[in-house]
Each structure stands twice: as C-alpha cells, then as structure tokens.
Coordinates of C-alpha atoms and ligand atoms in Angstrom, one line a residue:
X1 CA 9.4 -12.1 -10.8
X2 CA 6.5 -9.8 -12.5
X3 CA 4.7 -7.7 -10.1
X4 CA 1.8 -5.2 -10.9
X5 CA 0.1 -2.5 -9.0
X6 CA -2.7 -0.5 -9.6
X7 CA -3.3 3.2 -7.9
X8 CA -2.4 6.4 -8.4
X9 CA 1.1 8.1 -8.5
X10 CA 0.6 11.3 -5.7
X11 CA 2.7 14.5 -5.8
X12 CA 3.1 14.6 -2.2
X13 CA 3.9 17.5 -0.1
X14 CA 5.1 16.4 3.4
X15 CA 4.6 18.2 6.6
X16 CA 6.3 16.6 9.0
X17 CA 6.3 16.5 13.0
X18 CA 8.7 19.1 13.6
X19 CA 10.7 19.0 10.8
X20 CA 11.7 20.9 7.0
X21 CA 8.8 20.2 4.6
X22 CA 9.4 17.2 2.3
X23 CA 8.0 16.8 -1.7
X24 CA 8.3 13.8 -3.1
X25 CA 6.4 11.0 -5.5
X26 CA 4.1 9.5 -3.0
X27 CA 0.8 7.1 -4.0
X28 CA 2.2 3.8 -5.5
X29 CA 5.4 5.4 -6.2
X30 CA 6.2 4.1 -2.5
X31 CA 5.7 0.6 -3.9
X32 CA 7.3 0.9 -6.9
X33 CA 10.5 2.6 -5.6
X34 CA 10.7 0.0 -2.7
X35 CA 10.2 -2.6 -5.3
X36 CA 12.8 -1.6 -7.4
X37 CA 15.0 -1.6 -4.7
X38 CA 14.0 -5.3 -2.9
X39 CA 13.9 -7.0 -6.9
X40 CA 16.9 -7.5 -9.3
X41 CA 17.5 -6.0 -12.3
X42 CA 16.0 -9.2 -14.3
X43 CA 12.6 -8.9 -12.2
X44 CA 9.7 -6.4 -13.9
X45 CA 8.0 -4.2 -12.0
X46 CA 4.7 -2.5 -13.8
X47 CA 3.1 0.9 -12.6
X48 CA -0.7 1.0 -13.6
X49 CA -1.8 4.8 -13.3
X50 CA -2.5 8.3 -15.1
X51 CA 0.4 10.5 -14.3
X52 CA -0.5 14.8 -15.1
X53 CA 1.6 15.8 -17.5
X54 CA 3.4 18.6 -15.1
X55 CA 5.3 15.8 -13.9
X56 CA 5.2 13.4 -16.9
X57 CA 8.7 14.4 -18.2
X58 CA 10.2 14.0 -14.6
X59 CA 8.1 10.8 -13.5
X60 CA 9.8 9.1 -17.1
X61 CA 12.9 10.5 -15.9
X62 CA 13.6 8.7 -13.0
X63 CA 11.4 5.8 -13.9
X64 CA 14.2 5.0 -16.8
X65 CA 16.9 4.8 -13.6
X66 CA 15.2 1.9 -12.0
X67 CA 16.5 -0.5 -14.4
X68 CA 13.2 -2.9 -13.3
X69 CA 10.6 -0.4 -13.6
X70 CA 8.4 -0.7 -17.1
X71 CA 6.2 2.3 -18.3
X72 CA 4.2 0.9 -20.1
X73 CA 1.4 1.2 -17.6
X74 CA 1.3 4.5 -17.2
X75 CA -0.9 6.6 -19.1
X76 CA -0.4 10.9 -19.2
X77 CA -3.5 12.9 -18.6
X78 CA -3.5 16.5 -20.4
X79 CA -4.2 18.1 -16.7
X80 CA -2.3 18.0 -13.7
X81 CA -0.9 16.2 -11.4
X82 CA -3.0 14.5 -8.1
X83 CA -1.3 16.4 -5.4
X84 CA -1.9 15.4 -1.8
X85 CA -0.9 17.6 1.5
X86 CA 0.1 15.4 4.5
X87 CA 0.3 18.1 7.8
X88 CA 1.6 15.6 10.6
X89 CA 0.1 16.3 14.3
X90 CA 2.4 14.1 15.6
X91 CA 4.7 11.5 14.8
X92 CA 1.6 8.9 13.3
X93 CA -1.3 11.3 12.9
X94 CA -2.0 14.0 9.5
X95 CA -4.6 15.8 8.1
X96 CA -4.5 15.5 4.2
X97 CA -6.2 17.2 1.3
X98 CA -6.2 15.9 -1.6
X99 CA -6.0 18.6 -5.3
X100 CA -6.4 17.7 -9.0
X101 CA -8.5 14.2 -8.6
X102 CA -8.3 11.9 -11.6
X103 CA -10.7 9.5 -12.7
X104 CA -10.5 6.1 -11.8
X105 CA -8.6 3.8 -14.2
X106 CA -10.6 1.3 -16.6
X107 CA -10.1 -2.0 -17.1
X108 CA -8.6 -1.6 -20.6
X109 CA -6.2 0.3 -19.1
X110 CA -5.4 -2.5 -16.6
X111 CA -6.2 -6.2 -18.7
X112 CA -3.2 -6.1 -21.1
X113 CA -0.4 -6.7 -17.1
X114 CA -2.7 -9.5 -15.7
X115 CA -1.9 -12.3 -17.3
X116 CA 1.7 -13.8 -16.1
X117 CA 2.1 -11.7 -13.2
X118 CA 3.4 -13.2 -9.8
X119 CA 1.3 -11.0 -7.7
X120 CA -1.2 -8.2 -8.6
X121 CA -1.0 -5.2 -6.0
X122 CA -4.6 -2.6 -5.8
X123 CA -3.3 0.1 -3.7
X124 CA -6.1 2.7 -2.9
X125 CA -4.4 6.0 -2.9
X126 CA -7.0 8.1 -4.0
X127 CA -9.9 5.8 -2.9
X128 CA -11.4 6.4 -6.7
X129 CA -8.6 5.1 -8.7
X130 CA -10.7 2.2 -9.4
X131 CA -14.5 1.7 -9.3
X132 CA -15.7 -1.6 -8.1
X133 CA -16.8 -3.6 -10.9
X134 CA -13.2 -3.1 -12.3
X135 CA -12.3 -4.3 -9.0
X136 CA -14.5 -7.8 -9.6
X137 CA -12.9 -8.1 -13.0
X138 CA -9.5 -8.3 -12.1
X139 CA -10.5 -10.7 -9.4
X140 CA -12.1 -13.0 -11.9
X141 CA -8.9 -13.4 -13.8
X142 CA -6.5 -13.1 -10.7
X143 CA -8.0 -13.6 -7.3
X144 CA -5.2 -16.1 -5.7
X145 CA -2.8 -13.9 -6.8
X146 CA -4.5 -10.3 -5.9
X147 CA -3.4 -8.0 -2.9
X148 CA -5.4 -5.4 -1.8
X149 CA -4.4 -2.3 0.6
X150 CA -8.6 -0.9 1.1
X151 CA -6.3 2.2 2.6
X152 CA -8.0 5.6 1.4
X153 CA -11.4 3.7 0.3
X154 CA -11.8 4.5 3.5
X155 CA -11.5 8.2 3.4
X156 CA -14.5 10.5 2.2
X157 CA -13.4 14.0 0.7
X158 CA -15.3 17.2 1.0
X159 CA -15.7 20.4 -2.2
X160 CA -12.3 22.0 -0.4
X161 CA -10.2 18.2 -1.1
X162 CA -10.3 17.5 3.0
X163 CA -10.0 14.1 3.6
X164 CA -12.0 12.5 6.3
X165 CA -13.2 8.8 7.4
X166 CA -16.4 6.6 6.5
X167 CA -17.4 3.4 5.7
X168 CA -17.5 2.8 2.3
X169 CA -20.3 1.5 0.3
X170 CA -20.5 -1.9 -0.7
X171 CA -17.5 -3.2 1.4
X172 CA -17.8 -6.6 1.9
X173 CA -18.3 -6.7 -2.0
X174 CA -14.9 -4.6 -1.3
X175 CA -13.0 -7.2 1.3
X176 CA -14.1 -10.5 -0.5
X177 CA -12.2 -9.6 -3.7
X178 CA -8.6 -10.4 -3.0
X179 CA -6.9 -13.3 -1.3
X180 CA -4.9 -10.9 0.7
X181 CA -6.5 -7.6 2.5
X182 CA -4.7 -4.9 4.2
X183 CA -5.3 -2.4 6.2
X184 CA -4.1 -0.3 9.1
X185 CA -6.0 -0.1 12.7
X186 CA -8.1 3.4 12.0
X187 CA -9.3 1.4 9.0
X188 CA -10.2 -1.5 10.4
X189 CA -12.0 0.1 13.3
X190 CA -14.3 1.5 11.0
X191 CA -14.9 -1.0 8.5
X192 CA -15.5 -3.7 11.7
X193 CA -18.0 -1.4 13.4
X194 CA -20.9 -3.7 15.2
X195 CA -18.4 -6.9 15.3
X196 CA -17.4 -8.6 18.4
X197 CA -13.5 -8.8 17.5
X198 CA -11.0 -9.7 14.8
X199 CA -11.9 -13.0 14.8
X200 CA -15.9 -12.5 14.7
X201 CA -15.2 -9.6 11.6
X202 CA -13.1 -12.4 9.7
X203 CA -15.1 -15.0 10.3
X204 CA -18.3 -12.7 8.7
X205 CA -16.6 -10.9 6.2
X206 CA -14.0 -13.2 4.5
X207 CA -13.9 -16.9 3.0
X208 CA -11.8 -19.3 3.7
X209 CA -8.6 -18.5 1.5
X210 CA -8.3 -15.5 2.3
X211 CA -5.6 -13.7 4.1
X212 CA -6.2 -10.5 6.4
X213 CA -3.5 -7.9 7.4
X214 CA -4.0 -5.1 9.8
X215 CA -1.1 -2.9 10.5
X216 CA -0.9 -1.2 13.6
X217 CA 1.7 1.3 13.2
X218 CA 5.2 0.9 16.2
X219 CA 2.1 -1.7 17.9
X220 CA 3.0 -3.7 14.9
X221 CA 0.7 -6.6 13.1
X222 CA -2.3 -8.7 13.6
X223 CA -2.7 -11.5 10.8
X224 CA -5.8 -13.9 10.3
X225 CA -6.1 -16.6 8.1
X226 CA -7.9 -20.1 8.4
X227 CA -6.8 -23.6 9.0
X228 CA -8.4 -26.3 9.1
X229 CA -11.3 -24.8 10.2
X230 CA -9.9 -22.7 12.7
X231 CA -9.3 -19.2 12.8
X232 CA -5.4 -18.5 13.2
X233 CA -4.8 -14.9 14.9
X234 CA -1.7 -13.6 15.2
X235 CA 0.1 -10.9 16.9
X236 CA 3.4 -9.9 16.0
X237 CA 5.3 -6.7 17.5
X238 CA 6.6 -4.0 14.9
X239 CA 11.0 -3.4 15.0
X240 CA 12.4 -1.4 17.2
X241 CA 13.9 1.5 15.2
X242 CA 16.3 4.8 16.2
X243 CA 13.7 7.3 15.4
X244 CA 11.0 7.6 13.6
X245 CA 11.4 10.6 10.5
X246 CA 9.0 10.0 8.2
X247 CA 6.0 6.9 8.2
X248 CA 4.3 8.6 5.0
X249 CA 4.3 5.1 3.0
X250 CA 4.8 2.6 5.5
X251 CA 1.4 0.7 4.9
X252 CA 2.7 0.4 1.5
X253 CA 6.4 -0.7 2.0
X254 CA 4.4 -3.1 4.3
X255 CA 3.2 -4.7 1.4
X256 CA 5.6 -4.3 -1.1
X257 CA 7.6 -6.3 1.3
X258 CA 5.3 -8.5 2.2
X259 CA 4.6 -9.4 -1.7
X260 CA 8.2 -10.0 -2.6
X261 CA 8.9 -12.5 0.5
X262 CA 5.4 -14.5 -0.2
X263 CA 6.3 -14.8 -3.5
X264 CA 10.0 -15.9 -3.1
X265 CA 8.8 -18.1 0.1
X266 CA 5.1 -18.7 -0.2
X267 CA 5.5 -18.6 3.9
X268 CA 2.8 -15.9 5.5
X269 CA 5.3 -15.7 8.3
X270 CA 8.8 -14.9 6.7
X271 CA 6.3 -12.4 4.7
X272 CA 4.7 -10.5 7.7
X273 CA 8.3 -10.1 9.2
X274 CA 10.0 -9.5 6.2
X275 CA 7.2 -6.7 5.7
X276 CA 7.8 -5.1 9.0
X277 CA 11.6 -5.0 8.7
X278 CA 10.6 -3.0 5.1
X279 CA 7.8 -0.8 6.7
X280 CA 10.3 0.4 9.4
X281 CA 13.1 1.1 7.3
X282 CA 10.4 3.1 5.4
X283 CA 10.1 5.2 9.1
X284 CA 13.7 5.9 8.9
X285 CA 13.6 7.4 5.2
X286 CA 12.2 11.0 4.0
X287 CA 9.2 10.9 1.4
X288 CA 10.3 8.5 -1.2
X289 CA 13.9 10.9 -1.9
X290 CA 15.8 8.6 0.0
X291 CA 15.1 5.2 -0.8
X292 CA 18.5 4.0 -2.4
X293 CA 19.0 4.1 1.4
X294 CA 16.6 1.2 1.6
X295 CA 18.8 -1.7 2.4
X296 CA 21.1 -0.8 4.4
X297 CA 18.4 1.2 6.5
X298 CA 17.1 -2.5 6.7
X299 CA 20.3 -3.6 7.7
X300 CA 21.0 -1.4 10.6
X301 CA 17.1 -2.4 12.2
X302 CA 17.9 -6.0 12.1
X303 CA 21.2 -5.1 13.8
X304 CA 19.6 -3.1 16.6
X305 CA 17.3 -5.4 17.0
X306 CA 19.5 -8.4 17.1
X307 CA 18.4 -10.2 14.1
X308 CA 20.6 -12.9 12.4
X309 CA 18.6 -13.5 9.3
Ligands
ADP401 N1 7.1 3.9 14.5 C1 7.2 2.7 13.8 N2 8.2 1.8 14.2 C2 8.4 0.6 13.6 N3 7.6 0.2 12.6 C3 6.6 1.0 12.2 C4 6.4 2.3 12.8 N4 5.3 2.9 12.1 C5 4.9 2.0 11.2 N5 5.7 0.9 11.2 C6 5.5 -0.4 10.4 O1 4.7 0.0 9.3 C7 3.6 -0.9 9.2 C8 2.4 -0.1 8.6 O2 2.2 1.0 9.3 P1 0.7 1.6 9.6 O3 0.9 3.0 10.1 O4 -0.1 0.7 10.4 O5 0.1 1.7 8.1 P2 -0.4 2.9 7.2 O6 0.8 3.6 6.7 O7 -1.1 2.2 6.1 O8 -1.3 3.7 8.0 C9 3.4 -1.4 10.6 O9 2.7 -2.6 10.7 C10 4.8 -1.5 11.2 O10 5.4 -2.7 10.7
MG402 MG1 -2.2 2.4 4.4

C-alpha cells in the first residue's frame, strides 16, 4: 500500500486543559506517525512538505525510525520552522497562532508521488500549503483516489499569526475536488451557512461520487454519500473512551484511519468505524510523543466498549 499526503509538518506547542505543556510534531506529522503505525513495514508512506531547517536534522531523525516512512517528499527551507500554539479552553476548544508561515507547496514539488499511489491525502494545516489551482491539478490526475480534510482553509489569520474562522473563497471550487471531503462540525457550520441541512448542503455542493465526512468531536460522525439517487445520511456515535488527554490530531487520525480501512476494504462503513476507533485512541495519546502507544490504546477502547472485531 502507497499512501501520500500533502500539508505541512507543524512544530506544535500544546496547552492543554489543565495539564503540563506538550511539544511535539503536529500538522501531517499526525498522519504520517499514525500511518506508520496502522501499515507494515513493506507499505510506503510519503510526506509532501517544506520542513525549516531548525528541525530538519531531528525531523530526518526520527523519520529514518519509521521503517515505512520515505523522505523523499520533503523539501528543507533555509528559515524556520511553522510553529503553531494550541491554548485549550476546555477539553475540545483552543485558540491558536500560527509563527513562521511557509509558502504553499507547487505542483513540481507534488507530481513526481501521484502516480501509483493507493490514496492521496490534502490535509490543510496551514490553510496555504497549497493554492487552488494546484489543488485542481492533482485532482485531474487523481480525483477517485483524493482525500481532502478542508480543516484550517477554514481559518483566516491576522498580522499577530491569530487564527480565526471564515468562509473561504472559492469553496465549492474547494469541496468538488476530491471524492472524499472532511471536515469537523465548526467547519461545516460555516461552510453550509444559508443551507437547509446536511442533506440540502450535499445535494448543492457535491456530485454524485463523492463522499462527505463531518466529524463531530465525542458526538461522533455524520457521513453522506449517494445511491441510487438517494441521499444516504448517516449518523454514527464516537467510542466511549477513559478520558480524554489530548484531541490535538484527532480529525487527522480520523482520516488516516479511515484511508487505510477503505483501502484494505473499499467498505465506507468498516472505514468510518475503523476511523473513530483511531481518532479516539488519538484522545488518549499526548501530541504525537506517544504514538507507539497507538495500538494497544486502540485495543483497550474496543475492550471498553465491548467490541469483538
Ligand atoms: N472526546 C472524544 N471521545 C471519543 N472520540 C473522539 C473525541 N474527540 C474526538 N473524537 C474522534 O475524533 C474524530 C474527529 O474529531 P473532531 O474534533 O471532530 O475533528 P478535528 O480534530 O478535525 O476538529 C471524531 O469524529 C471522533 O471519532
Ligand atoms: Mg480537522
């Protein structure tokens, strides 16, 4: 299995709910390190995105442990880093600011992993780390097989790096580019402003092979797709987990888990639940330090909640 993804690779600095601060990799490094830990050895995993070179050294470094992980995507920047600050308010709300912005990836930098991989992951970390028509390029080559989180597109920034909501220019150009969309409730509340409900937003915004996925934090799921020509909405709850420590990432284990099951299955339900088992294990796991934990994290949810599979 091949698996690319496009974004950014964040220096995070975590502020947690009541708890010691956390830094970590953040961005796609939540993909890639939950990847690396869902694949074998024999399956390829490539990061597409600049990395500053303060962290260039350490990035390769434990890169070259993850025996699936390739570099070759990853291209060093003579400035620093993108740092990010996530201050929790609570358990699921933060304020971030975002310091040392790169500029968005080209397609040059992105043609050469297109061709033979299983999936293609966009993850918007930044929001810029690709423009648009880049967007529409990779979609011409790889549409049926593109995923796309709209995540920070969503987020304007101010001169002092505050992050804050909008709705993004040209987003339907935005929403019709990949067969599969995700994105969490805050996101979608925005994006669907002046539509009745899911169904009506689908039903004007997508086509009909496309799949939509908006996360709802411990509510869970909602997926639409079409049928027949008929709209197919589902709700799905999220796992019950112990406690939650950390849910910096889980939008992106979502769909890092939700890649690797539709690709092994090609079944939209065994993915969504597969997903949510990996998002919550995510919860249970500090900044991306503890992610050997992975499995077995995954483990003790299905036990608690009673899971056989
Ligand atoms: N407290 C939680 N308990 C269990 N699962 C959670 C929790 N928070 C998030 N998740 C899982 O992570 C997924 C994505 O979380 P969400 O917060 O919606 O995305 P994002 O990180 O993009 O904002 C949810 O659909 C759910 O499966
Ligand atoms: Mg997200």
């Amino acid at each position: 299995m091949k698996i690319t993804i496009i974004g950014t690779i964040n220096k995070d600095l975590i502020l947690p709910f009541h708890d010691t601060p956390i830094e970590s990799f953040g961005g796609i490094f939540y993909d890639v390190s939950i990847l690396s830990q869902l694949l074998s050895e024999n399956d390829e995993i490539y990061p597409i995105s600049f990395v500053g070179e303060d962290i260039s050294g350490t990035i390769d470094a434990v890169l070259q442990k993850m025996p699936n992980v390739r570099r070759e995507g990853l291209i060093t920047l003579p400035q620093k880093n993108h740092k990010v600050i996530l201050e929790y308010t609570s358990p699921q709300r933060r304020r971030e600011k975002s310091l040392f912005q790169f500029p968005p990836l080209e397609w040059k930098h992105i043609e050469p992993f297109l061709a033979d991989s299983d999936m293609v992951i966009v993850n918007l970390i930044s929001g810029w780390d690709i423009e648009l028509k880049t967007m529409q390029k990779i979609s011409e080559k790889v549409r049926n097989r593109l995923y796309l989180d709209l995540h920070y597109l969503v987020m304007d920034i101010d001169n002092l790096g505050r992050r804050s909501p909008r709705k993004p220019e040209a987003i339907e150009e935005w929403l019709k580019s990949a067969r599969f969309v995700q994105m969490n409730e805050t996101e979608y509340r925005i994006i669907s402003e002046g539509y009745r409900n899911e169904v009506d937003f689908f039903q004007s915004c997508f086509n009909e092979d496309q799949i939509l996925l908006i996360t709802r934090a411990s509510k869970g799921m909602l997926l639409l797709y079409e049928r027949d020509g008929m709209i197919a909405h589902k709700t799905l709850p999220a796992f019950k987990i112990q406690k939650v420590v950390d849910t910096t990432g889980c939008g992106d284990a979502f769909g890092a888990g939700f890649v690797v099951e539709y690709i092994r299955s090609g079944d939209f339900s065994a993915a969504v639940e597969y997903a949510q088992l990996v998002a919550a294990a995510n919860a249970r796991l500090r900044g991306t330090n503890e992610m050997h934990r992975l499995q077995e994290t995954m483990e003790e949810i299905k036990a608690l909640n009673q899971l056989s599979v």
